[in-house]
């Protein structure tokens, strides 16, 4: 029930997806608290504006055939680019850290070789 209208929500999910597994494991809830309250009071639980908007958006995407296009833009979207840049920065930092460590080791070996050449302690 949303704004006094009966709204039927149908959702398609891929077989084997996380949502499908969640539904299969729980099954349809027939005796939950909301149903009990609805039977006692005679009122059905109302749909929130957020759920209604989400439902309408899903219907619109299906009707207009926008899923593939939106998936492509999501794939090339801002968050993915930011994630890529963060990974690139992390790899660069790791490489620079390794180079600094190798330089320190080389300096330590050179200093040790010099001390041995001077006849210092081994």
XYZ file of N, CA, C and O in Angstrom:
488
model
N 0.854 -1.170 0.000
C 0.000 0.000 0.000
C 0.903 1.237 0.000
O 1.755 1.390 0.859
N 0.725 2.115 -0.993
C 1.517 3.333 -1.076
C 0.594 4.469 -1.475
O -0.019 4.448 -2.537
N 0.486 5.457 -0.631
C -0.357 6.638 -0.875
C -1.782 6.227 -1.230
O -2.410 6.792 -2.113
N -2.279 5.211 -0.541
C -3.652 4.781 -0.745
C -3.850 3.873 -1.936
O -4.970 3.465 -2.224
N -2.795 3.561 -2.678
C -2.901 2.683 -3.840
C -2.254 1.343 -3.533
O -1.266 1.270 -2.819
N -2.835 0.303 -4.103
C -2.229 -1.016 -3.980
C -1.092 -1.101 -4.996
O -1.277 -0.805 -6.168
N 0.084 -1.469 -4.534
C 1.252 -1.587 -5.396
C 1.763 -3.016 -5.309
O 1.970 -3.540 -4.208
N 1.930 -3.635 -6.467
C 2.480 -4.989 -6.512
C 3.917 -4.877 -7.005
O 4.189 -4.287 -8.044
N 4.831 -5.439 -6.235
C 6.248 -5.372 -6.573
C 6.709 -6.750 -7.007
O 6.553 -7.722 -6.278
N 7.238 -6.814 -8.219
C 7.841 -8.042 -8.717
C 9.299 -7.744 -8.993
O 9.627 -6.711 -9.573
N 10.138 -8.651 -8.567
C 11.562 -8.432 -8.750
C 12.163 -9.665 -9.387
O 11.964 -10.782 -8.915
N 12.899 -9.464 -10.480
C 13.576 -10.566 -11.139
C 15.017 -10.593 -10.665
O 15.679 -9.565 -10.618
N 15.457 -11.780 -10.302
C 16.842 -11.959 -9.894
C 17.418 -13.129 -10.673
O 16.698 -14.032 -11.091
N 18.731 -13.097 -10.877
C 19.385 -14.188 -11.582
C 19.467 -15.402 -10.666
O 19.721 -15.273 -9.472
N 19.267 -16.564 -11.259
C 19.381 -17.799 -10.501
C 20.821 -17.947 -10.038
O 21.755 -17.756 -10.809
N 20.989 -18.233 -8.769
C 22.321 -18.406 -8.212
C 22.928 -17.124 -7.677
O 24.000 -17.140 -7.098
N 22.269 -15.986 -7.873
C 22.794 -14.725 -7.365
C 22.635 -14.682 -5.843
O 21.965 -15.525 -5.246
N 23.254 -13.690 -5.238
C 23.177 -13.552 -3.785
C 21.736 -13.360 -3.328
O 21.317 -13.929 -2.313
N 20.970 -12.569 -4.082
C 19.574 -12.341 -3.703
C 18.759 -13.620 -3.801
O 17.906 -13.892 -2.968
N 19.026 -14.414 -4.854
C 18.314 -15.669 -5.031
C 18.624 -16.621 -3.878
O 17.727 -17.232 -3.306
N 19.882 -16.714 -3.516
C 20.279 -17.593 -2.415
C 19.653 -17.138 -1.111
O 19.226 -17.951 -0.295
N 19.609 -15.814 -0.913
C 19.015 -15.271 0.309
C 17.533 -15.652 0.379
O 17.039 -16.088 1.412
N 16.828 -15.505 -0.761
C 15.404 -15.833 -0.791
C 15.195 -17.327 -0.596
O 14.307 -17.746 0.138
N 16.028 -18.137 -1.270
C 15.876 -19.589 -1.163
C 16.133 -20.077 0.260
O 15.475 -20.996 0.727
N 17.115 -19.470 0.928
C 17.434 -19.924 2.278
C 16.356 -19.535 3.281
O 16.061 -20.282 4.199
N 15.763 -18.373 3.085
C 14.742 -17.908 4.027
C 13.349 -18.349 3.614
O 12.496 -18.595 4.437
N 13.127 -18.375 2.296
C 11.795 -18.677 1.807
C 10.882 -17.508 2.054
O 11.229 -16.551 2.736
N 9.695 -17.533 1.497
C 8.773 -16.426 1.747
C 8.338 -16.423 3.208
O 8.031 -17.462 3.772
N 8.339 -15.267 3.782
C 7.957 -15.145 5.195
C 6.438 -15.069 5.277
O 5.833 -14.156 4.738
N 5.872 -16.017 5.966
C 4.419 -16.043 6.063
C 3.930 -15.672 7.454
O 2.833 -15.207 7.611
N 4.733 -15.888 8.444
C 4.275 -15.660 9.805
C 5.168 -14.675 10.540
O 5.426 -14.829 11.713
N 5.646 -13.666 9.845
C 6.506 -12.718 10.551
C 5.665 -11.712 11.326
O 4.437 -11.706 11.267
N 6.320 -10.868 12.052
C 5.651 -9.915 12.935
C 4.752 -8.952 12.162
O 3.637 -8.642 12.610
N 5.220 -8.486 10.984
C 4.404 -7.563 10.191
C 3.078 -8.201 9.783
O 2.026 -7.558 9.827
N 3.137 -9.464 9.369
C 1.900 -10.146 8.993
C 0.966 -10.315 10.187
O -0.245 -10.168 10.068
N 1.540 -10.615 11.348
C 0.733 -10.769 12.551
C 0.041 -9.454 12.916
O -1.166 -9.434 13.183
N 0.796 -8.363 12.879
C 0.215 -7.046 13.173
C -0.858 -6.706 12.147
O -1.927 -6.186 12.491
N -0.607 -7.019 10.877
C -1.584 -6.726 9.826
C -2.869 -7.511 10.048
O -3.971 -6.971 9.856
N -2.759 -8.762 10.486
C -3.969 -9.551 10.729
C -4.743 -9.033 11.935
O -5.969 -9.011 11.935
N -4.014 -8.598 12.957
C -4.682 -8.121 14.170
C -5.363 -6.782 13.930
O -6.511 -6.575 14.300
N -4.635 -5.850 13.301
C -5.171 -4.503 13.115
C -6.016 -4.367 11.859
O -6.792 -3.420 11.743
N -5.855 -5.301 10.920
C -6.596 -5.203 9.673
C -5.950 -4.235 8.690
O -6.521 -3.911 7.665
N -4.762 -3.737 9.011
C -4.056 -2.805 8.131
C -2.807 -3.471 7.595
O -2.081 -4.148 8.330
N -2.552 -3.288 6.336
C -1.335 -3.815 5.727
C -0.198 -2.824 5.924
O -0.433 -1.614 6.056
N 1.017 -3.346 5.937
C 2.191 -2.481 6.065
C 2.299 -1.616 4.816
O 2.161 -2.096 3.701
N 2.547 -0.340 5.024
C 2.633 0.587 3.891
C 4.041 0.592 3.328
O 5.019 0.402 4.025
N 4.104 0.821 2.038
C 5.382 0.887 1.344
C 5.994 2.259 1.589
O 5.305 3.274 1.536
N 7.293 2.285 1.842
C 7.965 3.563 2.058
C 8.214 4.247 0.726
O 8.212 3.614 -0.340
N 8.450 5.537 0.784
C 8.753 6.303 -0.424
C 10.024 5.783 -1.075
O 10.109 5.683 -2.307
N 10.987 5.407 -0.264
C 12.246 4.903 -0.814
C 12.025 3.600 -1.584
O 12.533 3.436 -2.698
N 11.258 2.671 -1.011
C 10.980 1.418 -1.703
C 10.182 1.638 -2.982
O 10.436 1.000 -4.000
N 9.222 2.548 -2.921
C 8.405 2.845 -4.103
C 9.269 3.457 -5.198
O 9.162 3.089 -6.376
N 10.144 4.370 -4.839
C 11.024 4.999 -5.817
C 11.959 3.968 -6.436
O 12.162 3.952 -7.651
N 12.507 3.102 -5.598
C 13.392 2.042 -6.102
C 12.637 1.138 -7.069
O 13.147 0.783 -8.140
N 11.422 0.773 -6.709
C 10.591 -0.069 -7.570
C 10.301 0.634 -8.902
O 10.426 0.029 -9.972
N 9.917 1.891 -8.846
C 9.628 2.643 -10.068
C 10.853 2.761 -10.964
O 10.766 2.652 -12.184
N 12.016 2.987 -10.371
C 13.260 3.108 -11.142
C 13.586 1.783 -11.830
O 13.970 1.753 -12.996
N 13.414 0.677 -11.109
C 13.669 -0.639 -11.703
C 12.722 -0.895 -12.875
O 13.135 -1.408 -13.914
N 11.464 -0.547 -12.710
C 10.486 -0.722 -13.789
C 10.856 0.136 -14.990
O 10.785 -0.314 -16.134
N 11.252 1.379 -14.744
C 11.617 2.283 -15.824
C 12.826 1.755 -16.596
O 12.846 1.755 -17.826
N 13.838 1.284 -15.864
C 15.033 0.745 -16.520
C 14.675 -0.455 -17.388
O 15.170 -0.581 -18.512
N 13.813 -1.323 -16.887
C 13.404 -2.502 -17.657
C 12.608 -2.102 -18.888
O 12.847 -2.605 -19.982
N 11.669 -1.195 -18.693
C 10.791 -0.766 -19.792
C 11.582 -0.084 -20.903
O 11.349 -0.328 -22.083
N 12.534 0.754 -20.541
C 13.307 1.511 -21.527
C 14.542 0.761 -22.023
O 15.230 1.235 -22.914
N 14.846 -0.376 -21.424
C 16.006 -1.157 -21.838
C 17.325 -0.467 -21.530
O 18.253 -0.491 -22.339
N 17.419 0.128 -20.365
C 18.613 0.901 -19.999
C 19.644 0.129 -19.194
O 20.716 0.662 -18.914
N 19.352 -1.125 -18.839
C 20.262 -1.857 -17.947
C 21.680 -1.947 -18.509
O 22.650 -1.680 -17.813
N 21.796 -2.328 -19.800
C 23.127 -2.496 -20.396
C 23.888 -1.180 -20.447
O 25.077 -1.124 -20.136
N 23.204 -0.131 -20.847
C 23.857 1.180 -20.943
C 24.304 1.676 -19.567
O 25.429 2.158 -19.404
N 23.449 1.523 -18.577
C 23.804 1.943 -17.225
C 24.940 1.092 -16.664
O 25.811 1.603 -15.968
N 24.928 -0.196 -16.984
C 26.005 -1.076 -16.528
C 27.332 -0.623 -17.122
O 28.348 -0.603 -16.441
N 27.323 -0.235 -18.396
C 28.554 0.238 -19.049
C 29.055 1.514 -18.374
O 30.235 1.640 -18.083
N 28.159 2.459 -18.107
C 28.579 3.700 -17.463
C 29.034 3.444 -16.035
O 29.966 4.078 -15.552
N 28.377 2.518 -15.360
C 28.774 2.189 -13.998
C 30.174 1.575 -14.026
O 31.003 1.861 -13.181
N 30.414 0.743 -15.037
C 31.713 0.098 -15.162
C 32.813 1.125 -15.370
O 33.916 0.986 -14.860
N 32.541 2.154 -16.138
C 33.524 3.191 -16.422
C 33.325 4.410 -15.526
O 33.761 5.499 -15.853
N 32.682 4.206 -14.402
C 32.289 5.320 -13.563
C 33.371 5.844 -12.641
O 34.501 5.351 -12.591
N 32.998 6.848 -11.920
C 33.888 7.591 -11.035
C 34.518 6.693 -9.972
O 35.722 6.744 -9.742
N 33.708 5.874 -9.323
C 34.225 5.043 -8.240
C 35.267 4.048 -8.733
O 36.280 3.818 -8.072
N 35.020 3.464 -9.907
C 35.995 2.520 -10.451
C 37.296 3.234 -10.790
O 38.385 2.698 -10.569
N 37.189 4.437 -11.324
C 38.389 5.202 -11.642
C 39.160 5.553 -10.376
O 40.390 5.458 -10.338
N 38.452 5.934 -9.338
C 39.106 6.253 -8.075
C 39.779 5.018 -7.482
O 40.896 5.094 -6.951
N 39.111 3.878 -7.585
C 39.687 2.629 -7.080
C 40.958 2.285 -7.868
O 41.967 1.888 -7.289
N 40.905 2.456 -9.190
C 42.074 2.190 -10.024
C 43.236 3.103 -9.641
O 44.374 2.659 -9.507
N 42.952 4.389 -9.450
C 44.003 5.332 -9.078
C 44.600 4.990 -7.715
O 45.822 5.073 -7.519
N 43.763 4.599 -6.790
C 44.260 4.218 -5.463
C 45.154 2.985 -5.550
O 46.208 2.919 -4.908
N 44.755 2.009 -6.364
C 45.578 0.814 -6.538
C 46.901 1.163 -7.198
O 47.953 0.638 -6.819
N 46.855 2.050 -8.187
C 48.083 2.470 -8.863
C 49.022 3.169 -7.885
O 50.235 2.920 -7.893
N 48.477 4.040 -7.056
C 49.290 4.729 -6.046
C 49.910 3.737 -5.075
O 51.081 3.859 -4.702
N 49.139 2.756 -4.663
C 49.644 1.755 -3.718
C 50.785 0.952 -4.338
O 51.810 0.699 -3.691
N 50.626 0.577 -5.609
C 51.691 -0.176 -6.289
C 52.948 0.671 -6.429
O 54.063 0.178 -6.245
N 52.779 1.949 -6.765
C 53.920 2.847 -6.884
C 54.644 2.983 -5.546
O 55.871 2.918 -5.485
N 53.881 3.158 -4.470
C 54.476 3.265 -3.138
C 55.248 1.997 -2.780
O 56.347 2.071 -2.237
N 54.676 0.837 -3.097
C 55.369 -0.426 -2.818
C 56.681 -0.519 -3.593
O 57.711 -0.915 -3.038
N 56.635 -0.159 -4.869
C 57.842 -0.211 -5.684
C 58.910 0.746 -5.164
O 60.086 0.396 -5.050
N 58.506 1.971 -4.799
C 59.458 2.945 -4.263
C 60.041 2.475 -2.934
O 61.237 2.650 -2.673
N 59.208 1.860 -2.095
C 59.677 1.342 -0.814
C 60.725 0.242 -1.038
O 61.767 0.214 -0.374
N 60.444 -0.638 -2.002
C 61.409 -1.700 -2.309
C 62.723 -1.126 -2.837
O 63.803 -1.590 -2.457
N 62.645 -0.097 -3.682
C 63.860 0.535 -4.217
C 64.674 1.174 -3.091
O 65.902 1.053 -3.057
N 63.982 1.857 -2.163
C 64.697 2.466 -1.034
C 65.367 1.403 -0.175
O 66.511 1.577 0.276
N 64.666 0.287 0.043
C 65.238 -0.804 0.829
C 66.477 -1.374 0.135
O 67.499 -1.619 0.778
N 66.425 -1.538 -1.179
C 67.576 -2.055 -1.922
C 68.746 -1.080 -1.856
O 69.905 -1.501 -1.716
N 68.445 0.223 -1.941
C 69.512 1.228 -1.832
C 70.162 1.181 -0.453
O 71.386 1.257 -0.326
N 69.355 1.044 0.610
C 69.905 0.948 1.965
C 70.801 -0.278 2.104
O 71.883 -0.210 2.682
N 70.340 -1.398 1.564
C 71.129 -2.623 1.634
C 72.440 -2.475 0.861
O 73.497 -2.922 1.325
N 72.383 -1.837 -0.307
C 73.594 -1.642 -1.109
C 74.582 -0.739 -0.371
O 75.792 -1.001 -0.357
N 74.066 0.339 0.264
C 74.940 1.228 1.035
C 75.566 0.499 2.221
O 76.737 0.683 2.536
N 74.776 -0.342 2.873
C 75.284 -1.092 4.018
C 76.374 -2.058 3.574
O 77.415 -2.188 4.235
N 76.182 -2.718 2.429
C 77.203 -3.634 1.910
C 78.473 -2.873 1.537
O 79.585 -3.325 1.814
N 78.300 -1.713 0.900
C 79.461 -0.909 0.497
C 80.224 -0.437 1.730
O 81.464 -0.467 1.763
N 79.503 0.013 2.758
C 80.151 0.474 3.984
C 80.886 -0.682 4.656
O 82.010 -0.518 5.147
N 80.301 -1.837 4.652
C 80.932 -3.007 5.248
C 82.193 -3.386 4.458
O 83.230 -3.708 5.058
N 82.108 -3.341 3.133
C 83.269 -3.662 2.298
C 84.383 -2.656 2.533
O 85.568 -3.028 2.594
N 84.038 -1.384 2.701
C 85.054 -0.354 2.960
C 85.724 -0.605 4.301
O 86.940 -0.469 4.451
N 84.936 -0.954 5.299
C 85.528 -1.182 6.619
C 86.447 -2.398 6.595
O 87.472 -2.409 7.265
N 86.103 -3.398 5.811
C 86.968 -4.581 5.694
C 88.247 -4.226 4.942
O 89.332 -4.715 5.274
N 88.128 -3.364 3.918
C 89.301 -2.974 3.140
C 90.293 -2.168 3.992
O 91.503 -2.222 3.800
N 89.756 -1.391 4.926
C 90.618 -0.600 5.816
C 91.206 -1.442 6.935
O 91.980 -0.975 7.731
N 90.771 -2.663 7.019
C 91.250 -3.536 8.087
C 90.475 -3.398 9.362
O 90.953 -3.740 10.429
N 89.267 -2.897 9.247
C 88.432 -2.695 10.433
C 87.828 -4.013 10.901
O 88.134 -5.082 10.383
N 86.931 -3.920 11.873
C 86.316 -5.121 12.410
C 85.436 -5.819 11.369
O 84.813 -5.167 10.540
N 85.404 -7.103 11.435
C 84.633 -7.876 10.447
C 83.232 -8.064 10.873
O 82.813 -8.176 11.915
